[in-house]
Structure formats: C-alpha cells, structure tokens
XYZ file of C-alpha atoms in Angstrom:
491
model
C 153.209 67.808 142.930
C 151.586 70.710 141.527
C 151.258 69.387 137.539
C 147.900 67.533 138.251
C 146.700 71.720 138.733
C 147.435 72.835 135.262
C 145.223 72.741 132.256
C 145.147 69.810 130.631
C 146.200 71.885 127.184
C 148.986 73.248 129.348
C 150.536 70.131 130.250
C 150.219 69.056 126.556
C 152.697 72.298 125.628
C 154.727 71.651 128.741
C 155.289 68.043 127.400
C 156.109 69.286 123.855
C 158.313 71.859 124.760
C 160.094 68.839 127.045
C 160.233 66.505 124.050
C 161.103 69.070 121.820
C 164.239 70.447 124.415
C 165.496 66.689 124.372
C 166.200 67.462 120.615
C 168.605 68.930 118.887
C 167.128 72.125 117.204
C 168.335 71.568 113.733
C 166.523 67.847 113.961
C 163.284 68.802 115.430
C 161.888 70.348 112.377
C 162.584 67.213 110.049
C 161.104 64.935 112.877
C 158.241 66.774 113.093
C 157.391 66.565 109.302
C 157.978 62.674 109.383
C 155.387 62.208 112.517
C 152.933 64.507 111.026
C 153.313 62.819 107.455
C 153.180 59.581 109.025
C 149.671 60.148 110.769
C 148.019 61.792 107.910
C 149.243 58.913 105.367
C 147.825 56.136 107.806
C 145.180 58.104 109.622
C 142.609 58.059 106.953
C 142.926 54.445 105.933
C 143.233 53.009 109.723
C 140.137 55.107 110.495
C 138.466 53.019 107.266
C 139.792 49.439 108.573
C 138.408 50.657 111.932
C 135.048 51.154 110.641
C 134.450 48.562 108.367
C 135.868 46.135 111.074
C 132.829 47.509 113.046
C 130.335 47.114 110.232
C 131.772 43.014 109.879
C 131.588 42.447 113.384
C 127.442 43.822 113.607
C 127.171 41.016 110.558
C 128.847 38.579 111.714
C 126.037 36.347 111.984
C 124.810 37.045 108.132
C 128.231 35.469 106.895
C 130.726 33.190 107.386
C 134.610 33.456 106.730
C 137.452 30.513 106.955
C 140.119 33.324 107.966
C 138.668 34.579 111.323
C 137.536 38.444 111.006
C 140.290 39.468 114.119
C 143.040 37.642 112.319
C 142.437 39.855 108.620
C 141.962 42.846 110.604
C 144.925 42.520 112.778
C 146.932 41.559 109.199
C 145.469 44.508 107.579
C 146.501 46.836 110.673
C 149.813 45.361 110.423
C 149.913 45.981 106.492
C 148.901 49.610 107.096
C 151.072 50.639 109.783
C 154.331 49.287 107.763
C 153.557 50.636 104.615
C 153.743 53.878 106.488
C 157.199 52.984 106.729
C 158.574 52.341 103.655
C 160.941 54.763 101.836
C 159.020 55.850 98.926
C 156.032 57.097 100.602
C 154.876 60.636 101.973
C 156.364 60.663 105.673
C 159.302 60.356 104.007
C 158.342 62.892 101.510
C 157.812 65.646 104.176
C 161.213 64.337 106.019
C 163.275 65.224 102.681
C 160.993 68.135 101.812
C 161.422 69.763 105.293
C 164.938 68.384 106.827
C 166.888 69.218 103.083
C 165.736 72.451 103.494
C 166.707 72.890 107.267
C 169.777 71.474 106.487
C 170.857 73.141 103.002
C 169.795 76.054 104.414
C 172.373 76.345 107.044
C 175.375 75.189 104.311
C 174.375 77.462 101.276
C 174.005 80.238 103.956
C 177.703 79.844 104.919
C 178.063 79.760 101.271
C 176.843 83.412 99.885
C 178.907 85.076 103.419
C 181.607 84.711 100.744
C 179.071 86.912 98.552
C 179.331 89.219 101.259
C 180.146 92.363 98.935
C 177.906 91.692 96.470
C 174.523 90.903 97.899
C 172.968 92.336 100.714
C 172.326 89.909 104.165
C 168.657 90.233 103.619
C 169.202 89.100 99.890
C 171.472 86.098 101.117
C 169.078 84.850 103.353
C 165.994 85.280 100.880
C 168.198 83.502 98.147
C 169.591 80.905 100.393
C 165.607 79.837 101.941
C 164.556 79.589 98.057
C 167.453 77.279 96.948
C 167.678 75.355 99.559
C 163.579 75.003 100.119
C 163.724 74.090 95.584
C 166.373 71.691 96.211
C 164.691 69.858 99.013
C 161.544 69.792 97.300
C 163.075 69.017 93.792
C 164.447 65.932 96.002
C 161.309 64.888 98.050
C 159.073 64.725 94.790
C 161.679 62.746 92.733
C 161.471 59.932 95.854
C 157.588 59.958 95.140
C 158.172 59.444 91.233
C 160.548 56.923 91.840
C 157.489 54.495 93.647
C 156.212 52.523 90.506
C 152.247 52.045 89.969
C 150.170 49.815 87.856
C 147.907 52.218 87.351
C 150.603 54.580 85.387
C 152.216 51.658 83.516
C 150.879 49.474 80.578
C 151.953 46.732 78.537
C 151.801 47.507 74.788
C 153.196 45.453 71.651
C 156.116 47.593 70.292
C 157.921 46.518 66.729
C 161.684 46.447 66.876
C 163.791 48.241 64.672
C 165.778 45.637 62.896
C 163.007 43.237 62.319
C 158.901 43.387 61.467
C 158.940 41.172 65.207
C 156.833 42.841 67.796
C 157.256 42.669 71.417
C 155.673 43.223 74.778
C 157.318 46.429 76.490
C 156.105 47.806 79.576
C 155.939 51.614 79.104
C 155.529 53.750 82.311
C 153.749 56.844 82.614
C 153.626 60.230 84.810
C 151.482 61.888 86.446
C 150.836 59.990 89.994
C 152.043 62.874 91.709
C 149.866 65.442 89.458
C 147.328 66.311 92.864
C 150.728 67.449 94.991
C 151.967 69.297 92.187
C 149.091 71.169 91.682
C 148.440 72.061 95.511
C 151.718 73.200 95.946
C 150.900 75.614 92.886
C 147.463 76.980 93.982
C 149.157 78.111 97.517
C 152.253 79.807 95.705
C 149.976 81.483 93.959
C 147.758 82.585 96.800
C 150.750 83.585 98.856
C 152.228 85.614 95.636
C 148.598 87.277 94.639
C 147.708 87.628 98.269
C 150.965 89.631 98.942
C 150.200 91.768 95.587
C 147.121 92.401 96.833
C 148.224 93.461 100.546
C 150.579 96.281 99.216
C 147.892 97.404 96.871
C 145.514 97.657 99.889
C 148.290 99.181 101.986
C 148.848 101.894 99.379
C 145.334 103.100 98.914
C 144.413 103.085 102.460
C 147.412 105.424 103.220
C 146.122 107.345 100.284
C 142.550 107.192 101.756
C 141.449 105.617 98.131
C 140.251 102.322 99.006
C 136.854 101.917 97.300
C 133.571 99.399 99.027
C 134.154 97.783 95.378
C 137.987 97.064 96.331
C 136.437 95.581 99.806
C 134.118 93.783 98.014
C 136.439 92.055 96.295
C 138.594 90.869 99.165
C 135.073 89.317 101.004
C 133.771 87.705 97.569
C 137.675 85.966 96.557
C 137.622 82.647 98.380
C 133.689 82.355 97.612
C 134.259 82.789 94.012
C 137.496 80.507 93.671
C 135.308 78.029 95.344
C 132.275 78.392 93.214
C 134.270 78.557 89.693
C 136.362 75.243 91.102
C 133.567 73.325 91.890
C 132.064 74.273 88.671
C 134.552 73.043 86.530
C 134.444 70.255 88.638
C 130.923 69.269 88.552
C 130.736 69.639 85.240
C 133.404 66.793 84.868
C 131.810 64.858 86.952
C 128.789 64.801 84.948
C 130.836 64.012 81.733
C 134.484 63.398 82.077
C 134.719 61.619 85.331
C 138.212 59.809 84.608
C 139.245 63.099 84.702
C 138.992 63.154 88.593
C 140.952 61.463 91.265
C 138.601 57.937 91.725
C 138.131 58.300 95.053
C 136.724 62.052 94.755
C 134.458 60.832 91.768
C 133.096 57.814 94.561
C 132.611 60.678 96.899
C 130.466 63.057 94.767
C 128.292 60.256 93.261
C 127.564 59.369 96.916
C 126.567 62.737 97.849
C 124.481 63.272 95.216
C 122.355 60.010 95.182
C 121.800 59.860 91.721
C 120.515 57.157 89.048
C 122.967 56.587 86.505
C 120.629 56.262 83.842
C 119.898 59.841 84.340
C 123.468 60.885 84.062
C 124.066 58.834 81.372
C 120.989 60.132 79.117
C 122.239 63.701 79.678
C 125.658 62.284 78.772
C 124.207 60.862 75.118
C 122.024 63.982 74.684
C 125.163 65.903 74.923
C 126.762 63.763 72.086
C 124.222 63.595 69.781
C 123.502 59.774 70.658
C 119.974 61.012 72.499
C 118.389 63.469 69.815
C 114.320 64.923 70.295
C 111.978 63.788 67.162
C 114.622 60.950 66.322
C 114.704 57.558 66.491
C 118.021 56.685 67.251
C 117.529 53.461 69.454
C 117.835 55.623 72.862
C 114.596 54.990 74.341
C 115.310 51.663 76.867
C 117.530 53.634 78.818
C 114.937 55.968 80.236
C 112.232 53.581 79.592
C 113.642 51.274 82.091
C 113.702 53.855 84.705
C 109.940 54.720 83.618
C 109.271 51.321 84.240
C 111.514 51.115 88.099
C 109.295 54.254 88.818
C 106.158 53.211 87.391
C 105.962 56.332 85.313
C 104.190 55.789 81.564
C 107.037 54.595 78.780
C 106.517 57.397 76.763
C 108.477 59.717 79.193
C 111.151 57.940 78.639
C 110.821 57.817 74.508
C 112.467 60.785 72.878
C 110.375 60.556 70.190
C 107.257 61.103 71.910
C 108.150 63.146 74.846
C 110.234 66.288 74.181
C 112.091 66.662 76.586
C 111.483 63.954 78.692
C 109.392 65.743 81.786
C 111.750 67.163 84.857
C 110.102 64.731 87.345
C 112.488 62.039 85.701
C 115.048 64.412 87.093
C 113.064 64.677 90.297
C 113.597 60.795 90.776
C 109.681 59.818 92.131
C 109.653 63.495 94.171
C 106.726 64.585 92.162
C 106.272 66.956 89.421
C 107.133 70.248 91.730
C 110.739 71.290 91.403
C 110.195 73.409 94.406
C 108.991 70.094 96.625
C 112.574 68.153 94.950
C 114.738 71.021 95.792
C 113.282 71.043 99.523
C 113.167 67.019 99.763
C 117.005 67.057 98.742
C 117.756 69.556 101.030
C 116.185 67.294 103.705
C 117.641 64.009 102.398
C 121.011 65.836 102.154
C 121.180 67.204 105.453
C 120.404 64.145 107.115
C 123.034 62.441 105.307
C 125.978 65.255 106.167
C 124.898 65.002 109.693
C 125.648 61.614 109.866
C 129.220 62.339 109.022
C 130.021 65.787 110.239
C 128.581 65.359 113.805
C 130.834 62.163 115.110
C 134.221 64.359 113.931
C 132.367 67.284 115.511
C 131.799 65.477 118.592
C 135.124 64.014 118.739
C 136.777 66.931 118.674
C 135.296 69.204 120.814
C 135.597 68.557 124.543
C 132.992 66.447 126.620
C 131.208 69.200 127.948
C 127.543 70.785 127.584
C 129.748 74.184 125.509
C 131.746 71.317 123.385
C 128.110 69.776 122.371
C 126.652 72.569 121.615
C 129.645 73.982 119.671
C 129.884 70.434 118.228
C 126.105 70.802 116.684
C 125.867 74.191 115.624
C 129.506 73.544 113.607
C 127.761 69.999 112.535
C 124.436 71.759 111.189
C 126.613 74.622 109.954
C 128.679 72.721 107.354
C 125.491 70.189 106.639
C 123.664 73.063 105.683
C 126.528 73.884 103.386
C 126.729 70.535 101.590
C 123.098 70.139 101.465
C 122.513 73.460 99.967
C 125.660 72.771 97.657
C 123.710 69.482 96.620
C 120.186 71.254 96.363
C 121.327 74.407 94.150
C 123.059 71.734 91.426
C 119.474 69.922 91.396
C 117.555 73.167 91.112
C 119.760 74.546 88.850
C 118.932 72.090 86.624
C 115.114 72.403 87.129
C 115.839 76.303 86.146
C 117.300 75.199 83.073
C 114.844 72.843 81.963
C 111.771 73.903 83.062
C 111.618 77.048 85.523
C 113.759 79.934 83.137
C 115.443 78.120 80.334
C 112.258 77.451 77.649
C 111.284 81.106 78.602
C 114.933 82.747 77.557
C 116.371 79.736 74.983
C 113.114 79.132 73.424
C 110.854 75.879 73.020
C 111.095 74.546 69.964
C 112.944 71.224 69.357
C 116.600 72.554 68.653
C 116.292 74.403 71.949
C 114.877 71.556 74.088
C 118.230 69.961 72.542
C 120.370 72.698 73.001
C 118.846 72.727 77.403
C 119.305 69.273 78.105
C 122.625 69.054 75.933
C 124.793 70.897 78.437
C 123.189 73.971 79.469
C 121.204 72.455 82.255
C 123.892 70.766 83.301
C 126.064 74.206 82.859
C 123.548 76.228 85.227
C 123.649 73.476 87.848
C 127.160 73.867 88.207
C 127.057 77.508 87.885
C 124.815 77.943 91.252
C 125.898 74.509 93.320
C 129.340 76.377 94.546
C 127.546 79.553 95.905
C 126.549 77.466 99.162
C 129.867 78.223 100.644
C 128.262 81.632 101.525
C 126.497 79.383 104.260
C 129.642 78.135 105.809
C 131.482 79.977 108.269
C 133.720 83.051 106.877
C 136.627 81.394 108.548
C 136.957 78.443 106.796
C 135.740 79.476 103.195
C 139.806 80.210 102.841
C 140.457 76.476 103.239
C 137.958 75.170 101.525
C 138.981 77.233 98.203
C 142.239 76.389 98.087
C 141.235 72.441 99.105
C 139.465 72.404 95.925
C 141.054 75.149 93.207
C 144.048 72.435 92.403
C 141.191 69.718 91.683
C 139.698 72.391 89.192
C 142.905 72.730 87.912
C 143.316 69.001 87.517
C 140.126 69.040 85.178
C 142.144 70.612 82.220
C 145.404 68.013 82.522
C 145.734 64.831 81.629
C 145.511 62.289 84.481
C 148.703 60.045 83.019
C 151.685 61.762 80.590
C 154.595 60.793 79.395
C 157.335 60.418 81.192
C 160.035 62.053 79.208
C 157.751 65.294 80.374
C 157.712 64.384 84.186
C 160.391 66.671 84.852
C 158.460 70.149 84.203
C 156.088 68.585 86.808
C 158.626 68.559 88.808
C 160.225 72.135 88.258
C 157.016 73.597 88.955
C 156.305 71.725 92.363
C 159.642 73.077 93.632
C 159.409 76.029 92.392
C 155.932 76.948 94.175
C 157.270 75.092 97.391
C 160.240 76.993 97.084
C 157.890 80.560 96.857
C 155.870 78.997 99.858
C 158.919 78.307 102.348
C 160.544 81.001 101.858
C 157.311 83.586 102.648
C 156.194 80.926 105.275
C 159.812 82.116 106.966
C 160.035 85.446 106.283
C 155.933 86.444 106.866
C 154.256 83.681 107.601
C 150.528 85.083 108.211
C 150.843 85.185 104.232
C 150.546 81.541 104.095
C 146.786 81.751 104.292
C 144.721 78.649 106.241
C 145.393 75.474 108.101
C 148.409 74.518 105.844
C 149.998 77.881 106.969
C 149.803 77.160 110.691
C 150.968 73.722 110.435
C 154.174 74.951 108.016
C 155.226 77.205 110.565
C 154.789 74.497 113.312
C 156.574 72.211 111.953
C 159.653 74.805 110.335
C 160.055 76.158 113.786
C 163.455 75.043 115.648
C-alpha cells in the first residue's frame, strides 16, 4: 500500500534485491554477466538502427524503396536481437568468463583444504581466485577465437609438396580479439602499479617523507597516460590508419573535419614522394584544393611555394592561425554538443537540477573534445609557422624536415593535454579507455595463428590479476569497469 511512497531508485533496489533473492546465489553472478553482456553487445548497434530508421523516415519522400522501410527495420531488429544470442559472441563471453570462475572457484577451493598443511587459508583462497578466474578466462576467449571472420581469413595459391600444382587454401589469421586482450592488460597493470604505488605512498606518509613532487605525480598519471595514448594514436591516424580499429579511424576523421588531400600531402612529404625545389609530379594534389578554394595554383606547387602557406592547413579560415584555432574551437564545440547533450539529457532526471547538470556535464566534455581537436590544429600551426622556422631553421631541408613529421609530431604532442579540461573524476576512465588503443598502434592488426595462443595466455593472465584484486580489494580496480566487476561478482 505503502510502495507508491518510496523513491523511485528505492523501489528499483527493492526489485533487484527481489529478483536477485529468487536466485540461487552461486547463479546470480553468471546471470548477471550474460544480461549485462547482452545489452552492451546490442545496445550500441540497436541505438544505430534506431537512428538511422529516424533519418529514412524524415526522407521518405526523397526516395523510394520496393521493400517497405518498417519491414527492413523490423528484419534488421530481428537480426540484431538474435545475433545477441548466438554462442560465439560476448554475452556468452562474460557468462563463461564470470560463471567458470564462480564455479571453479568453489571446486579448486575444496581442492587445496587437502593442502591444508602446506599453504596458509589466505594463500588457498588467493591461489584458488587466480586459477579459477585464468581458467575461466583462458575458456571465455578461446569461444571468441573459435567465431570465424572474413576479415582475418584469405584465400592464397599454395604449391603442394609432391607436385609443381598450386592450389587455393584458405589460411586464417589471429588477432580479432587483439582490442580485449589488450584492455584486459592495461587494467592488470593499473591494478598491479596502482597497488605498488599505494604501499609506497603508505610508507612515506607514515615516515612523514612524502614529497609535493610524489603528489604531483599521482594528480598528473591519468593526464599523461591519456596524452602519450592519444599521441601515439594520432600520429597513426595521420599515417598508419589500418593500424586502428575501422570504426575508431571513421570516428576521428569525423571529428576532425579534414580534407584528405591535406592529409595525404603531409603523408607523401613524409615519404619523400612531396619534396620542396623538386619536381616530382606532386603538384595536382594541392593544386586541386587551390583551385576548390580559389586560392592561386602556385600554393599548391612545391616548386614554387616552399612550404606551401599554413592557410592551406587553415582550410579557407584565413591566413591567422590564431582566428583557425578559435573557428575550430567553435565549429568543434558545436559539433560535440550535438552528441554529448541528448546522452546528457537522457540520463539525468527530468527536472530543472537534471538540466542544468545535464548542460554543464554537456559543455564540460565539449569543451574537452573541442580543445582536444583545436590544440592538434594549432600544434601544427606552431610547427610550421608560429615556433618551428624560428628553432629548426628556414632553409629548404628544414621546411622538409617541419612538414615531414614534425608538425604532425607537435600536433599530437599538445592535442591530449585537453583532458585537463574534463572533470578530475573521469580523466581515470578515459586513460585507461584509450592506453590499450595506444598499445594497439605497435601490433599487428592480423597474426598468425600458430601464435594466437600467447594472446591468449596474456588475456587470462591479466583477468586472472584483475579478479582476484577485484575480490580481495576491490577499490583497486580503478573506474567504471571496477564498479561494474564487483556488481556483477557479488552473490
């Protein structure tokens, strides 16, 4: 009679708790991994049907289809939601990862009593969370392996052995799973650098010998993981872009608004194709842009104009770097709004406090991304034309030398320092979202598959190190991913 009284949040943890009483406590952890793996597999990609059925339905009138437009979507919702399903895909990851290690847990725990003499209960328990958390995972990742892709297989001529007769052979490759792997890494090595670092801080401040330089250190971490990852991977971005995930690649060329031509004449310079004083056969690349712009074809003549001037960079801003670096901001900010605000708005409450928190959070992390995109364009404008002639020199080999990589360089060097803007709180996440991607910068995308098996060692092995600490002290397990482990591993 009373319920209707309570807090709407209240009722939501009454109903849990009832759910989760109506469940055996050995099952609930491995059902709540599946759920919660479930919705962030299809989430993402229903939200994307969602929209884009939107978008179709405002054009309807522009085009016309013989399938009607409520049909495909209701197909592609269907298609969606049972691919979800299937065996080899990531609920059933998480079910494996989490339930085989609730599970072994228990039976290799019942195993070392036996070792009762030789190891101490605390040792047991620490040994028997690792095994069983390695196993598990070992497990979980080998289901994910075992889902073939075209895009890690080819079809190659191979000659036989008994004859000079070739034939077609299919040879798979690894490396699909390659973004997991490397996660799980970067967080076992927070949690086991984090913990190092703890006792260290617990030691000197019981000695009173903890330095400002020591604090320092702790405040400036996540800021400078994030600003040396998103170096690295800006800087493949601009010239090894297969060596980031597609979509990511997509994502960053979006943000930054960009005319390929540009990239790709930085790209050349940095080979050798695009060379200052030399007629190598370069010039219609810029010259068309000169011409889109209506700027004068010799800017865009390597020959003539050395280097070609920064307002090429500036993209019809002017000649002021200053005025580009604002007008990006502005065009930048506008743009993050218009993604950041909706989520903002959704998931505050529908009051005049959720609104306000919703835009302040909104204009907060727009400010971060448009600053992000601004200091990689200014950077760049340092390089070229602000500091770099003035400290490299201006002769020919030095123009060369600036617009062969060490514009490029700078821009990537400053771009990641933005995070400063965004709140304190989340600069945790956001370094250890984007460390493994830096990390992916230095691998190869596809392997062979002989080798898939280290992979594999080393993703159980850090989820192993993350389990068992996200057990045993789980405020070590920095960030979101820390409060949904121990969510989830709770009975």
């Amino acid at each position: 009679m009373t319920s209707w009284l309570l807090p709407q949040s209240a009722q939501a943890l009454k109903g849990k708790r009832k759910l989760d009483e109506s469940i055996p406590p050995i099952l609930r952890p491995v059902i709540r991994a599946y759920v919660l793996g479930y919705a962030s597999a299809v989430a993402p990609t229903l939200l994307n049907l969602v929209l884009q059925h939107v978008t179709r339905r405002r054009r309807k009138d522009a085009t016309s289809s013989a399938t009607p437009p409520h049909d495909s979507f209701l197909k592609s919702l269907q298609r969606i939601l049972r691919g979800g399903l299937e065996l080899q895909r990531f609920p059933t990851f998480c079910a494996v990862l989490v339930g085989g290690t609730t599970f072994l847990e228990v039976l290799l725990g019942r195993a070392f009593i036996r070792l009762r003499g030789q190891l101490t209960a605390l040792t047991r328990k620490r040994l028997s969370r690792w095994l069983s958390s390695f196993v598990a995972a070992w497990l979980g990742l080998r289901l994910l392996q075992s889902r073939r892709s075209d895009a890690f297989s080819e079809t190659t001529d191979v000659k036989s052995d008994s004859s000079q007769e070739t034939k077609r052979e299919k040879i798979r490759y690894a490396g699909r799973t390659l973004d997991l792997t490397l996660f799980a890494f970067t967080r076992a090595l927070d949690v086991v650098v984090g913990e190092l670092w703890a006792r260290r801080k617990q030691r000197r401040v019981a000695g009173g010998q903890w330095t400002r330089a020591e604090s320092f250190i702790t405040k400036m971490t996540d800021p400078s993981i994030f600003a040396t990852s998103c170096a690295f991977i800006m800087w493949a971005w601009f010239y090894s872009p297969s060596r980031l995930p597609r979509a990511y690649t997509k994502w960053i060329s979006s943000a930054a608004a960009v005319d390929p031509r540009l990239i790709e004449a930085l790209r050349r310079c940095r080979k050798g194709e695009i060379r200052y004083g030399e007629e190598t056969g370069q010039a219609p690349l810029l010259q068309s842009m000169c011409a889109n712009y209506k700027w004068p074809a010799e800017w865009g003549d390597p020959v003539k104009a050395i280097p070609f001037p920064c307002e090429v960079v500036h993209m019809g801003c002017g000649p002021s770097c200053e005025y580009h670096a604002l007008s990006r901001f502005y065009r930048s900010f506008k743009w993050s709004m218009a993604t950041y605000l909706p989520l903002n708005l959704l998931a505050r409450k529908k009051n005049l406090q959720g609104l306000r928190t919703a835009l302040l959070s909104a204009a907060r992390s727009s400010s971060f991304l448009a600053a992000f995109i601004t200091f990689f364009y200014y950077g760049v404008c340092l390089a070229r034309t602000r500091l770099g002639p003035h400290i490299i020199g201006q002769d020919v080999g030095s123009r060369q030398a600036i617009d062969s990589g060490i514009c490029v360089g700078t821009g990537c060097f400053v771009c990641g320092w933005s995070i400063l803007l965004e709140n304190p709180g989340r600069r945790k996440d956001m370094a250890l979202f984007v460390a493994p991607r830096a990390m992916s910068t230095f691998l190869p995308r596809r392997y062979a598959l002989e080798k898939q098996w280290r992979e594999t060692f080393a993703f159980a092995f850090s989820t192993a190190v993350v389990f068992t600490c996200v057990k045993e002290n789980p405020q070590r397990v920095r960030g979101v991913l820390g409060g949904i482990l121990r969510s989830v591993l709770e009975a």
